[in-house]
PDB file of C-alpha atoms and ligand atoms in Angstrom:
ATOM      1  CA  MET A 849      80.083 106.521  96.294  1.00  0.00           C
ATOM      2  CA  ARG A 850      80.144 102.836  95.306  1.00  0.00           C
ATOM      3  CA  THR A 851      80.950 100.170  97.885  1.00  0.00           C
ATOM      4  CA  GLU A 852      84.299  98.635  97.035  1.00  0.00           C
ATOM      5  CA  LYS A 853      84.618  94.861  97.027  1.00  0.00           C
ATOM      6  CA  ILE A 854      88.260  93.887  97.081  1.00  0.00           C
ATOM      7  CA  LEU A 855      90.129  90.712  96.188  1.00  0.00           C
ATOM      8  CA  VAL A 856      93.748  90.244  97.291  1.00  0.00           C
ATOM      9  CA  THR A 857      95.701  87.419  95.636  1.00  0.00           C
ATOM     10  CA  GLY A 858      98.868  86.107  97.282  1.00  0.00           C
ATOM     11  CA  ALA A 859      97.350  87.356 100.536  1.00  0.00           C
ATOM     12  CA  CYS A 860      99.587  85.187 102.746  1.00  0.00           C
ATOM     13  CA  GLY A 861     102.795  86.707 101.355  1.00  0.00           C
ATOM     14  CA  GLN A 862     104.959  89.533 102.684  1.00  0.00           C
ATOM     15  CA  ILE A 863     102.834  92.421 101.359  1.00  0.00           C
ATOM     16  CA  GLY A 864      99.462  90.694 101.672  1.00  0.00           C
ATOM     17  CA  THR A 865      99.912  89.926 105.358  1.00  0.00           C
ATOM     18  CA  GLU A 866      99.957  93.670 106.076  1.00  0.00           C
ATOM     19  CA  LEU A 867      97.864  94.982 103.195  1.00  0.00           C
ATOM     20  CA  VAL A 868      94.815  92.805 103.947  1.00  0.00           C
ATOM     21  CA  PRO A 869      94.319  94.162 107.510  1.00  0.00           C
ATOM     22  CA  ALA A 870      94.836  97.728 106.212  1.00  0.00           C
ATOM     23  CA  LEU A 871      92.224  97.206 103.483  1.00  0.00           C
ATOM     24  CA  ARG A 872      89.808  95.645 105.987  1.00  0.00           C
ATOM     25  CA  ALA A 873      90.259  98.612 108.309  1.00  0.00           C
ATOM     26  CA  LYS A 874      89.548 101.008 105.435  1.00  0.00           C
ATOM     27  CA  TYR A 875      86.761  99.208 103.539  1.00  0.00           C
ATOM     28  CA  GLY A 876      85.231  96.879 106.142  1.00  0.00           C
ATOM     29  CA  ARG A 877      85.930  93.228 106.876  1.00  0.00           C
ATOM     30  CA  GLU A 878      82.972  92.065 104.804  1.00  0.00           C
ATOM     31  CA  ASN A 879      84.361  93.811 101.700  1.00  0.00           C
ATOM     32  CA  VAL A 880      87.858  92.349 101.499  1.00  0.00           C
ATOM     33  CA  ILE A 881      88.456  88.795 100.287  1.00  0.00           C
ATOM     34  CA  ALA A 882      91.917  87.437 100.991  1.00  0.00           C
ATOM     35  CA  SER A 883      92.991  84.611  98.722  1.00  0.00           C
ATOM     36  CA  ASP A 884      96.003  82.407  98.268  1.00  0.00           C
ATOM     37  CA  ARG A 885      96.745  78.972  96.965  1.00  0.00           C
ATOM     38  CA  HIS A 886      98.267  78.024 100.310  1.00  0.00           C
ATOM     39  CA  LEU A 887      96.518  76.941 103.436  1.00  0.00           C
ATOM     40  CA  VAL A 888      95.639  80.109 105.258  1.00  0.00           C
ATOM     41  CA  THR A 889      97.171  81.680 108.300  1.00  0.00           C
ATOM     42  CA  GLU A 890      94.619  81.741 111.087  1.00  0.00           C
ATOM     43  CA  ASP A 891      94.384  85.534 111.314  1.00  0.00           C
ATOM     44  CA  LEU A 892      93.310  85.876 107.702  1.00  0.00           C
ATOM     45  CA  VAL A 893      90.424  83.472 108.296  1.00  0.00           C
ATOM     46  CA  ARG A 894      89.450  84.730 111.724  1.00  0.00           C
ATOM     47  CA  GLU A 895      89.427  88.338 110.687  1.00  0.00           C
ATOM     48  CA  GLY A 896      87.450  88.184 107.432  1.00  0.00           C
ATOM     49  CA  LEU A 897      86.663  86.460 104.147  1.00  0.00           C
ATOM     50  CA  TYR A 898      89.139  84.000 102.704  1.00  0.00           C
ATOM     51  CA  VAL A 899      89.092  82.003  99.462  1.00  0.00           C
ATOM     52  CA  LYS A 900      91.626  79.322  98.624  1.00  0.00           C
ATOM     53  CA  ALA A 901      92.194  79.995  94.926  1.00  0.00           C
ATOM     54  CA  ASP A 902      95.004  79.531  92.437  1.00  0.00           C
ATOM     55  CA  VAL A 903      95.605  82.594  90.235  1.00  0.00           C
ATOM     56  CA  MET A 904      96.955  80.275  87.576  1.00  0.00           C
ATOM     57  CA  ASN A 905      93.406  78.985  87.104  1.00  0.00           C
ATOM     58  CA  PRO A 906      91.619  81.666  85.020  1.00  0.00           C
ATOM     59  CA  VAL A 907      88.196  80.062  85.331  1.00  0.00           C
ATOM     60  CA  MET A 908      88.352  79.988  89.114  1.00  0.00           C
ATOM     61  CA  LEU A 909      89.662  83.560  89.207  1.00  0.00           C
ATOM     62  CA  GLU A 910      86.893  84.884  86.964  1.00  0.00           C
ATOM     63  CA  ARG A 911      84.315  83.057  89.052  1.00  0.00           C
ATOM     64  CA  VAL A 912      85.553  84.619  92.310  1.00  0.00           C
ATOM     65  CA  ILE A 913      85.656  88.085  90.731  1.00  0.00           C
ATOM     66  CA  SER A 914      82.203  87.956  89.155  1.00  0.00           C
ATOM     67  CA  HIS A 915      80.364  86.059  91.942  1.00  0.00           C
ATOM     68  CA  SER A 916      81.650  88.403  94.632  1.00  0.00           C
ATOM     69  CA  GLY A 917      81.154  91.590  92.573  1.00  0.00           C
ATOM     70  CA  VAL A 918      84.811  92.535  92.918  1.00  0.00           C
ATOM     71  CA  THR A 919      85.647  96.179  92.107  1.00  0.00           C
ATOM     72  CA  GLN A 920      89.369  96.144  92.972  1.00  0.00           C
ATOM     73  CA  VAL A 921      91.993  93.408  92.676  1.00  0.00           C
ATOM     74  CA  TYR A 922      95.373  93.609  94.408  1.00  0.00           C
ATOM     75  CA  HIS A 923      97.346  90.948  92.610  1.00  0.00           C
ATOM     76  CA  LEU A 924     100.326  90.155  94.834  1.00  0.00           C
ATOM     77  CA  ALA A 925     101.139  86.515  94.021  1.00  0.00           C
ATOM     78  CA  ALA A 926     104.692  86.354  92.598  1.00  0.00           C
ATOM     79  CA  VAL A 927     108.080  84.649  92.753  1.00  0.00           C
ATOM     80  CA  LEU A 928     110.821  87.079  93.901  1.00  0.00           C
ATOM     81  CA  SER A 929     114.291  87.727  92.460  1.00  0.00           C
ATOM     82  CA  ALA A 930     116.609  85.209  94.127  1.00  0.00           C
ATOM     83  CA  LYS A 931     114.103  82.335  94.114  1.00  0.00           C
ATOM     84  CA  GLY A 932     113.254  83.103  90.492  1.00  0.00           C
ATOM     85  CA  GLU A 933     116.843  82.439  89.423  1.00  0.00           C
ATOM     86  CA  SER A 934     116.633  78.846  90.676  1.00  0.00           C
ATOM     87  CA  ASP A 935     113.732  78.108  88.311  1.00  0.00           C
ATOM     88  CA  PRO A 936     113.535  80.840  85.646  1.00  0.00           C
ATOM     89  CA  ARG A 937     110.844  79.167  83.517  1.00  0.00           C
ATOM     90  CA  GLY A 938     108.673  78.471  86.553  1.00  0.00           C
ATOM     91  CA  ALA A 939     109.059  82.058  87.796  1.00  0.00           C
ATOM     92  CA  TRP A 940     108.259  83.485  84.366  1.00  0.00           C
ATOM     93  CA  ASP A 941     105.175  81.262  84.010  1.00  0.00           C
ATOM     94  CA  LEU A 942     103.798  82.175  87.431  1.00  0.00           C
ATOM     95  CA  ASN A 943     104.593  85.886  87.309  1.00  0.00           C
ATOM     96  CA  MET A 944     103.347  86.452  83.762  1.00  0.00           C
ATOM     97  CA  GLN A 945     100.453  84.036  83.445  1.00  0.00           C
ATOM     98  CA  SER A 946      98.905  85.020  86.757  1.00  0.00           C
ATOM     99  CA  LEU A 947      99.100  88.720  85.800  1.00  0.00           C
ATOM    100  CA  LEU A 948      97.504  88.035  82.414  1.00  0.00           C
ATOM    101  CA  ASN A 949      94.744  86.022  84.112  1.00  0.00           C
ATOM    102  CA  VAL A 950      94.027  88.917  86.481  1.00  0.00           C
ATOM    103  CA  LEU A 951      94.098  91.575  83.745  1.00  0.00           C
ATOM    104  CA  GLU A 952      91.762  89.532  81.566  1.00  0.00           C
ATOM    105  CA  ALA A 953      89.332  88.748  84.399  1.00  0.00           C
ATOM    106  CA  ALA A 954      89.265  92.434  85.419  1.00  0.00           C
ATOM    107  CA  ARG A 955      88.730  93.551  81.814  1.00  0.00           C
ATOM    108  CA  LYS A 956      85.713  91.243  81.496  1.00  0.00           C
ATOM    109  CA  ARG A 957      84.301  92.393  84.819  1.00  0.00           C
ATOM    110  CA  LYS A 958      84.411  96.089  83.739  1.00  0.00           C
ATOM    111  CA  ASN A 959      84.960  98.996  86.132  1.00  0.00           C
ATOM    112  CA  CYS A 960      87.380  96.873  88.101  1.00  0.00           C
ATOM    113  CA  ARG A 961      90.581  98.600  89.256  1.00  0.00           C
ATOM    114  CA  VAL A 962      93.782  96.542  89.517  1.00  0.00           C
ATOM    115  CA  PHE A 963      96.918  96.997  91.615  1.00  0.00           C
ATOM    116  CA  TRP A 964     100.000  95.007  90.687  1.00  0.00           C
ATOM    117  CA  PRO A 965     103.447  95.430  92.265  1.00  0.00           C
ATOM    118  CA  SER A 966     106.468  96.027  90.077  1.00  0.00           C
ATOM    119  CA  SER A 967     109.986  96.343  91.483  1.00  0.00           C
ATOM    120  CA  ILE A 968     113.321  98.143  91.303  1.00  0.00           C
ATOM    121  CA  ALA A 969     114.396  94.890  89.603  1.00  0.00           C
ATOM    122  CA  VAL A 970     113.279  96.447  86.284  1.00  0.00           C
ATOM    123  CA  PHE A 971     116.531  98.429  86.427  1.00  0.00           C
ATOM    124  CA  GLY A 972     119.841  96.858  85.517  1.00  0.00           C
ATOM    125  CA  PRO A 973     123.468  97.518  84.588  1.00  0.00           C
ATOM    126  CA  GLY A 974     122.419  99.814  81.727  1.00  0.00           C
ATOM    127  CA  SER A 975     120.417 101.964  84.158  1.00  0.00           C
ATOM    128  CA  LEU A 976     123.354 102.538  86.520  1.00  0.00           C
ATOM    129  CA  PRO A 977     125.365 104.125  88.108  1.00  0.00           C
ATOM    130  CA  ALA A 978     123.278 107.208  88.940  1.00  0.00           C
ATOM    131  CA  ALA A 979     120.123 107.156  91.051  1.00  0.00           C
ATOM    132  CA  CYS A 980     117.432 105.788  88.755  1.00  0.00           C
ATOM    133  CA  THR A 981     114.630 108.102  87.712  1.00  0.00           C
ATOM    134  CA  GLN A 982     111.209 107.094  86.431  1.00  0.00           C
ATOM    135  CA  ASN A 983     112.550 107.107  82.889  1.00  0.00           C
ATOM    136  CA  SER A 984     116.023 105.624  83.341  1.00  0.00           C
ATOM    137  CA  GLN A 985     116.877 102.820  80.960  1.00  0.00           C
ATOM    138  CA  LEU A 986     115.184  99.562  81.973  1.00  0.00           C
ATOM    139  CA  ASP A 987     117.676  96.760  81.656  1.00  0.00           C
ATOM    140  CA  PRO A 988     116.785  93.860  83.993  1.00  0.00           C
ATOM    141  CA  VAL A 989     119.106  90.866  84.220  1.00  0.00           C
ATOM    142  CA  THR A 990     117.034  88.601  86.493  1.00  0.00           C
ATOM    143  CA  ILE A 991     114.011  86.667  85.268  1.00  0.00           C
ATOM    144  CA  TYR A 992     112.066  88.388  88.042  1.00  0.00           C
ATOM    145  CA  GLY A 993     113.075  91.808  86.686  1.00  0.00           C
ATOM    146  CA  ILE A 994     112.326  90.736  83.121  1.00  0.00           C
ATOM    147  CA  SER A 995     108.858  89.560  84.185  1.00  0.00           C
ATOM    148  CA  LYS A 996     108.269  92.863  86.017  1.00  0.00           C
ATOM    149  CA  LEU A 997     109.273  94.876  82.952  1.00  0.00           C
ATOM    150  CA  ALA A 998     107.026  92.799  80.678  1.00  0.00           C
ATOM    151  CA  GLY A 999     104.254  93.081  83.289  1.00  0.00           C
ATOM    152  CA  GLU A1000     104.543  96.871  83.380  1.00  0.00           C
ATOM    153  CA  LEU A1001     104.115  96.966  79.602  1.00  0.00           C
ATOM    154  CA  TRP A1002     101.112  94.614  79.778  1.00  0.00           C
ATOM    155  CA  CYS A1003      99.525  96.908  82.391  1.00  0.00           C
ATOM    156  CA  ARG A1004      99.966  99.914  80.112  1.00  0.00           C
ATOM    157  CA  TYR A1005      98.648  97.883  77.163  1.00  0.00           C
ATOM    158  CA  TYR A1006      95.448  97.009  79.026  1.00  0.00           C
ATOM    159  CA  PHE A1007      95.018 100.631  80.092  1.00  0.00           C
ATOM    160  CA  GLU A1008      95.551 102.044  76.612  1.00  0.00           C
ATOM    161  CA  ASN A1009      93.635  99.441  74.649  1.00  0.00           C
ATOM    162  CA  TYR A1010      90.837  98.441  77.040  1.00  0.00           C
ATOM    163  CA  GLY A1011      90.704 101.379  79.462  1.00  0.00           C
ATOM    164  CA  LEU A1012      91.451  99.025  82.366  1.00  0.00           C
ATOM    165  CA  ASP A1013      92.516 101.113  85.364  1.00  0.00           C
ATOM    166  CA  VAL A1014      95.708  99.247  86.352  1.00  0.00           C
ATOM    167  CA  ARG A1015      98.090 100.926  88.798  1.00  0.00           C
ATOM    168  CA  SER A1016     101.538  99.862  89.837  1.00  0.00           C
ATOM    169  CA  ILE A1017     104.536 100.769  91.979  1.00  0.00           C
ATOM    170  CA  ARG A1018     108.186  99.779  91.597  1.00  0.00           C
ATOM    171  CA  TYR A1019     108.716  98.701  95.187  1.00  0.00           C
ATOM    172  CA  PRO A1020     112.216  98.869  96.638  1.00  0.00           C
ATOM    173  CA  GLY A1021     113.201  96.178  99.173  1.00  0.00           C
ATOM    174  CA  LEU A1022     110.359  95.985 101.703  1.00  0.00           C
ATOM    175  CA  ILE A1023     111.102  95.759 105.413  1.00  0.00           C
ATOM    176  CA  SER A1024     108.353  94.344 107.605  1.00  0.00           C
ATOM    177  CA  SER A1025     108.121  93.384 111.263  1.00  0.00           C
ATOM    178  CA  THR A1026     105.079  91.210 110.584  1.00  0.00           C
ATOM    179  CA  ALA A1027     105.838  88.931 107.670  1.00  0.00           C
ATOM    180  CA  PRO A1028     109.043  87.171 106.741  1.00  0.00           C
ATOM    181  CA  PRO A1029     110.239  87.848 103.200  1.00  0.00           C
ATOM    182  CA  GLY A1030     110.607  84.906 100.848  1.00  0.00           C
ATOM    183  CA  GLY A1031     113.210  84.535  98.165  1.00  0.00           C
ATOM    184  CA  GLY A1032     114.254  88.157  97.626  1.00  0.00           C
ATOM    185  CA  THR A1033     117.682  89.794  97.330  1.00  0.00           C
ATOM    186  CA  THR A1034     116.824  92.505  99.849  1.00  0.00           C
ATOM    187  CA  ASP A1035     115.769  89.939 102.501  1.00  0.00           C
ATOM    188  CA  TYR A1036     118.938  90.503 104.538  1.00  0.00           C
ATOM    189  CA  ALA A1037     117.487  93.807 105.736  1.00  0.00           C
ATOM    190  CA  VAL A1038     114.695  91.879 107.484  1.00  0.00           C
ATOM    191  CA  ASP A1039     116.586  88.742 108.578  1.00  0.00           C
ATOM    192  CA  ILE A1040     119.223  90.803 110.346  1.00  0.00           C
ATOM    193  CA  PHE A1041     116.671  92.127 112.871  1.00  0.00           C
ATOM    194  CA  HIS A1042     115.400  88.648 113.754  1.00  0.00           C
ATOM    195  CA  GLN A1043     118.906  87.208 114.138  1.00  0.00           C
ATOM    196  CA  ALA A1044     120.155  90.245 116.050  1.00  0.00           C
ATOM    197  CA  LEU A1045     117.410  89.798 118.653  1.00  0.00           C
ATOM    198  CA  LYS A1046     117.537  86.000 118.719  1.00  0.00           C
ATOM    199  CA  LYS A1047     121.270  85.256 118.518  1.00  0.00           C
ATOM    200  CA  GLY A1048     123.154  88.543 118.661  1.00  0.00           C
ATOM    201  CA  HIS A1049     124.987  87.804 115.438  1.00  0.00           C
ATOM    202  CA  TYR A1050     124.235  87.724 111.728  1.00  0.00           C
ATOM    203  CA  THR A1051     125.962  86.547 108.572  1.00  0.00           C
ATOM    204  CA  CYS A1052     125.055  88.886 105.735  1.00  0.00           C
ATOM    205  CA  PHE A1053     124.796  87.460 102.192  1.00  0.00           C
ATOM    206  CA  LEU A1054     125.634  90.817 100.583  1.00  0.00           C
ATOM    207  CA  LYS A1055     128.894  92.791 100.773  1.00  0.00           C
ATOM    208  CA  GLU A1056     128.945  95.488 103.422  1.00  0.00           C
ATOM    209  CA  ASN A1057     129.058  98.341 100.890  1.00  0.00           C
ATOM    210  CA  THR A1058     126.119  97.238  98.719  1.00  0.00           C
ATOM    211  CA  GLY A1059     123.682 100.147  98.667  1.00  0.00           C
ATOM    212  CA  LEU A1060     120.035  99.392  97.822  1.00  0.00           C
ATOM    213  CA  PRO A1061     116.748 101.311  97.928  1.00  0.00           C
ATOM    214  CA  MET A1062     114.440 100.156 100.744  1.00  0.00           C
ATOM    215  CA  LEU A1063     111.010 101.037 102.113  1.00  0.00           C
ATOM    216  CA  TYR A1064     109.416 100.328 105.480  1.00  0.00           C
ATOM    217  CA  MET A1065     106.185  98.372 105.152  1.00  0.00           C
ATOM    218  CA  PRO A1066     103.902 100.901 106.904  1.00  0.00           C
ATOM    219  CA  ASP A1067     104.996 103.468 104.296  1.00  0.00           C
ATOM    220  CA  ALA A1068     104.554 100.943 101.480  1.00  0.00           C
ATOM    221  CA  ILE A1069     101.008 100.087 102.572  1.00  0.00           C
ATOM    222  CA  ARG A1070      99.998 103.709 103.061  1.00  0.00           C
ATOM    223  CA  GLY A1071     101.486 104.726  99.696  1.00  0.00           C
ATOM    224  CA  THR A1072      99.742 101.860  97.914  1.00  0.00           C
ATOM    225  CA  LEU A1073      96.348 102.827  99.356  1.00  0.00           C
ATOM    226  CA  GLU A1074      97.008 106.459  98.445  1.00  0.00           C
ATOM    227  CA  LEU A1075      97.845 105.550  94.856  1.00  0.00           C
ATOM    228  CA  MET A1076      94.706 103.422  94.568  1.00  0.00           C
ATOM    229  CA  ALA A1077      92.538 106.264  95.920  1.00  0.00           C
ATOM    230  CA  THR A1078      93.885 108.891  93.498  1.00  0.00           C
ATOM    231  CA  PRO A1079      91.472 110.030  90.772  1.00  0.00           C
ATOM    232  CA  ARG A1080      92.279 108.241  87.520  1.00  0.00           C
ATOM    233  CA  GLU A1081      92.875 111.439  85.523  1.00  0.00           C
ATOM    234  CA  GLU A1082      95.660 112.578  87.878  1.00  0.00           C
ATOM    235  CA  LEU A1083      97.893 109.615  87.097  1.00  0.00           C
ATOM    236  CA  THR A1084     100.440 110.105  84.340  1.00  0.00           C
ATOM    237  CA  VAL A1085     102.414 106.849  84.675  1.00  0.00           C
ATOM    238  CA  ARG A1086     100.661 103.736  83.414  1.00  0.00           C
ATOM    239  CA  THR A1087     103.604 101.374  83.640  1.00  0.00           C
ATOM    240  CA  ALA A1088     104.698 101.613  87.325  1.00  0.00           C
ATOM    241  CA  TYR A1089     105.708 104.489  89.591  1.00  0.00           C
ATOM    242  CA  ASN A1090     109.153 104.740  91.204  1.00  0.00           C
ATOM    243  CA  MET A1091     108.562 105.000  94.971  1.00  0.00           C
ATOM    244  CA  ALA A1092     111.513 105.829  97.218  1.00  0.00           C
ATOM    245  CA  GLY A1093     111.810 105.505 100.970  1.00  0.00           C
ATOM    246  CA  MET A1094     115.422 105.241 102.104  1.00  0.00           C
ATOM    247  CA  SER A1095     118.702 103.839 100.796  1.00  0.00           C
ATOM    248  CA  PHE A1096     121.447 102.169 102.805  1.00  0.00           C
ATOM    249  CA  THR A1097     124.240  99.608 102.732  1.00  0.00           C
ATOM    250  CA  PRO A1098     124.468  96.635 105.119  1.00  0.00           C
ATOM    251  CA  ARG A1099     127.267  98.473 106.941  1.00  0.00           C
ATOM    252  CA  GLU A1100     125.042 101.518 107.510  1.00  0.00           C
ATOM    253  CA  LEU A1101     122.156  99.339 108.674  1.00  0.00           C
ATOM    254  CA  VAL A1102     124.406  97.482 111.103  1.00  0.00           C
ATOM    255  CA  ALA A1103     125.628 100.787 112.557  1.00  0.00           C
ATOM    256  CA  ALA A1104     122.036 101.951 113.044  1.00  0.00           C
ATOM    257  CA  ILE A1105     121.015  98.684 114.755  1.00  0.00           C
ATOM    258  CA  ARG A1106     124.114  98.856 116.987  1.00  0.00           C
ATOM    259  CA  THR A1107     122.907 102.146 118.426  1.00  0.00           C
ATOM    260  CA  HIS A1108     120.181  99.965 120.066  1.00  0.00           C
ATOM    261  CA  LEU A1109     122.055  96.640 120.282  1.00  0.00           C
ATOM    262  CA  PRO A1110     125.767  97.514 120.672  1.00  0.00           C
ATOM    263  CA  GLU A1111     126.785  93.842 121.065  1.00  0.00           C
ATOM    264  CA  LEU A1112     125.594  92.830 117.600  1.00  0.00           C
ATOM    265  CA  VAL A1113     128.253  90.885 115.668  1.00  0.00           C
ATOM    266  CA  VAL A1114     128.014  90.778 111.867  1.00  0.00           C
ATOM    267  CA  CYS A1115     130.144  89.028 109.294  1.00  0.00           C
ATOM    268  CA  TYR A1116     129.837  89.056 105.521  1.00  0.00           C
ATOM    269  CA  ALA A1117     129.633  86.029 103.233  1.00  0.00           C
ATOM    270  CA  PRO A1118     128.359  87.265  99.845  1.00  0.00           C
ATOM    271  CA  ASP A1119     126.595  84.577  97.799  1.00  0.00           C
ATOM    272  CA  HIS A1120     124.750  84.347  94.457  1.00  0.00           C
ATOM    273  CA  ARG A1121     122.462  87.217  95.525  1.00  0.00           C
ATOM    274  CA  GLN A1122     125.385  89.678  95.357  1.00  0.00           C
ATOM    275  CA  LYS A1123     125.307  89.598  91.556  1.00  0.00           C
ATOM    276  CA  ILE A1124     121.618  90.483  91.559  1.00  0.00           C
ATOM    277  CA  ALA A1125     122.128  93.323  94.055  1.00  0.00           C
ATOM    278  CA  ASP A1126     125.032  94.673  91.987  1.00  0.00           C
ATOM    279  CA  SER A1127     122.717  94.980  88.988  1.00  0.00           C
ATOM    280  CA  TRP A1128     120.228  97.169  90.902  1.00  0.00           C
ATOM    281  CA  PRO A1129     120.479 100.899  91.611  1.00  0.00           C
ATOM    282  CA  SER A1130     121.583 102.033  95.054  1.00  0.00           C
ATOM    283  CA  SER A1131     118.832 104.648  95.071  1.00  0.00           C
ATOM    284  CA  ILE A1132     115.870 105.807  93.035  1.00  0.00           C
ATOM    285  CA  LEU A1133     114.116 109.125  92.442  1.00  0.00           C
ATOM    286  CA  ASP A1134     110.346 109.399  92.589  1.00  0.00           C
ATOM    287  CA  LEU A1135     109.356 112.889  91.415  1.00  0.00           C
ATOM    288  CA  GLU A1136     106.334 111.607  89.459  1.00  0.00           C
ATOM    289  CA  ALA A1137     104.844 109.773  92.467  1.00  0.00           C
ATOM    290  CA  ARG A1138     105.332 112.860  94.638  1.00  0.00           C
ATOM    291  CA  HIS A1139     103.764 115.093  92.015  1.00  0.00           C
ATOM    292  CA  ASP A1140     100.864 112.902  90.829  1.00  0.00           C
ATOM    293  CA  TRP A1141      99.609 111.388  94.083  1.00  0.00           C
ATOM    294  CA  GLY A1142     101.448 113.253  96.806  1.00  0.00           C
ATOM    295  CA  TRP A1143     103.752 110.411  97.828  1.00  0.00           C
ATOM    296  CA  SER A1144     106.108 111.142 100.718  1.00  0.00           C
ATOM    297  CA  PRO A1145     107.757 108.566 103.006  1.00  0.00           C
ATOM    298  CA  ARG A1146     107.553 108.970 106.786  1.00  0.00           C
ATOM    299  CA  TYR A1147     110.330 106.564 107.776  1.00  0.00           C
ATOM    300  CA  ASP A1148     114.044 107.099 107.273  1.00  0.00           C
ATOM    301  CA  MET A1149     116.522 104.392 108.275  1.00  0.00           C
ATOM    302  CA  GLN A1150     116.861 105.483 111.935  1.00  0.00           C
ATOM    303  CA  ARG A1151     113.100 105.641 112.500  1.00  0.00           C
ATOM    304  CA  MET A1152     112.574 102.328 110.732  1.00  0.00           C
ATOM    305  CA  VAL A1153     115.260 100.604 112.832  1.00  0.00           C
ATOM    306  CA  ALA A1154     113.815 101.901 116.118  1.00  0.00           C
ATOM    307  CA  ASP A1155     110.299 100.839 115.136  1.00  0.00           C
ATOM    308  CA  MET A1156     111.344  97.398 113.832  1.00  0.00           C
ATOM    309  CA  LEU A1157     113.174  96.576 117.059  1.00  0.00           C
ATOM    310  CA  GLN A1158     110.283  97.767 119.198  1.00  0.00           C
ATOM    311  CA  GLN A1159     107.677  95.816 117.170  1.00  0.00           C
ATOM    312  CA  LEU A1160     109.717  92.616 117.214  1.00  0.00           C
ATOM    313  CA  LYS A1161     110.413  92.896 120.946  1.00  0.00           C
ATOM    314  CA  GLU A1162     106.700  93.425 121.649  1.00  0.00           C
ATOM    315  CA  LYS A1163     105.805  90.375 119.556  1.00  0.00           C
ATOM    316  CA  LYS A1164     108.343  88.275 121.442  1.00  0.00           C
ATOM    317  CA  GLU A1165     106.967  89.421 124.791  1.00  0.00           C
ATOM    318  CA  ASN A1166     103.369  88.731 123.721  1.00  0.00           C
ATOM    319  CA  MET A1167     104.340  85.244 122.590  1.00  0.00           C
ATOM    320  CA  ALA A1168     106.119  84.578 125.866  1.00  0.00           C
ATOM    321  CA  GLU A1169     103.012  85.672 127.810  1.00  0.00           C
ATOM    322  CA  ALA A1170     100.594  83.578 125.681  1.00  0.00           C
TER     323      ALA A1170
HETATM  324  C1  LIG B2429     113.535  91.184  95.906  1.00  0.00           C
HETATM  325  O1  LIG B2429     114.564  91.358  96.572  1.00  0.00           O
HETATM  326  O2  LIG B2429     113.423  90.332  95.014  1.00  0.00           O
HETATM  327  C2  LIG B2429     112.354  92.097  96.159  1.00  0.00           C
HETATM  328  C3  LIG B2429     112.333  93.269  95.249  1.00  0.00           C
HETATM  329  C4  LIG B2429     113.334  94.332  95.379  1.00  0.00           C
HETATM  330  O3  LIG B2429     111.487  93.343  94.402  1.00  0.00           O
HETATM  331  N1  LIG B2429     112.373  92.527  97.521  1.00  0.00           N
END
């Protein structure tokens, strides 16, 4: 069995903050290089290799990949849906160019496997109203969704034309107790926990009946590692797999949190993100992921809520003791 050498781009972001420790636990600290264009968070430096690198610089990227003998790249750097709408050209340039740089560097390296996250944002008004399947119409209306759809097709192109083993998942909204989200439409489902514990009230930027697919980060990380460990010939989807966890509305989430924090007060002030949420499906179906690589979520909404509150309370207590 070959020793894997792994590069994670966008390592300081929401997924990277949890994926890097999971990869280090699985493959060894000396075999996982975290990288980001930002100054690093201390944990990423203290706990392993870190390279400050900009994925928009193809020369630098190729150098890191070839000098370190990288065999797997997790390319996570991206601008999310709501932030992307404030600068569509900038979001398109970053999301597309960085992916093309990674695909090209991995193609040249040979035998290098790539993971790249897609999103439920590839769906749109034409895909609705039913729960979206793997093959529902793709009809994104945000620049983020458009870049994810184009990215999925680029991934399949590199697989079919160059044999590059690129794998991808259409993540739902990700809920994490470790990292704050940045610039997404599903961010309310994370913010609400922090505000509930800190202030006891929350103003939600989506309407109370807006249903969206969501996934708890421990499930997302486990599923991603499982997909990447699946033998190549067992995968039938070379764009990106639907991956479902749970689906809920803000009202349902509030009710679940109130079973632990009955005093929580929530009001609703929908903003520009409502339009984006309205264009996305309220749930997705993931038969292909379940069939091809045995995907199955472990967290439903109730379990996720209980775990989130416990994790955040523990963090608060540890900080108070430090
Ligand atoms: C966002 O809200 O932009 C992301 C996503 C669903 O891809 N969380």
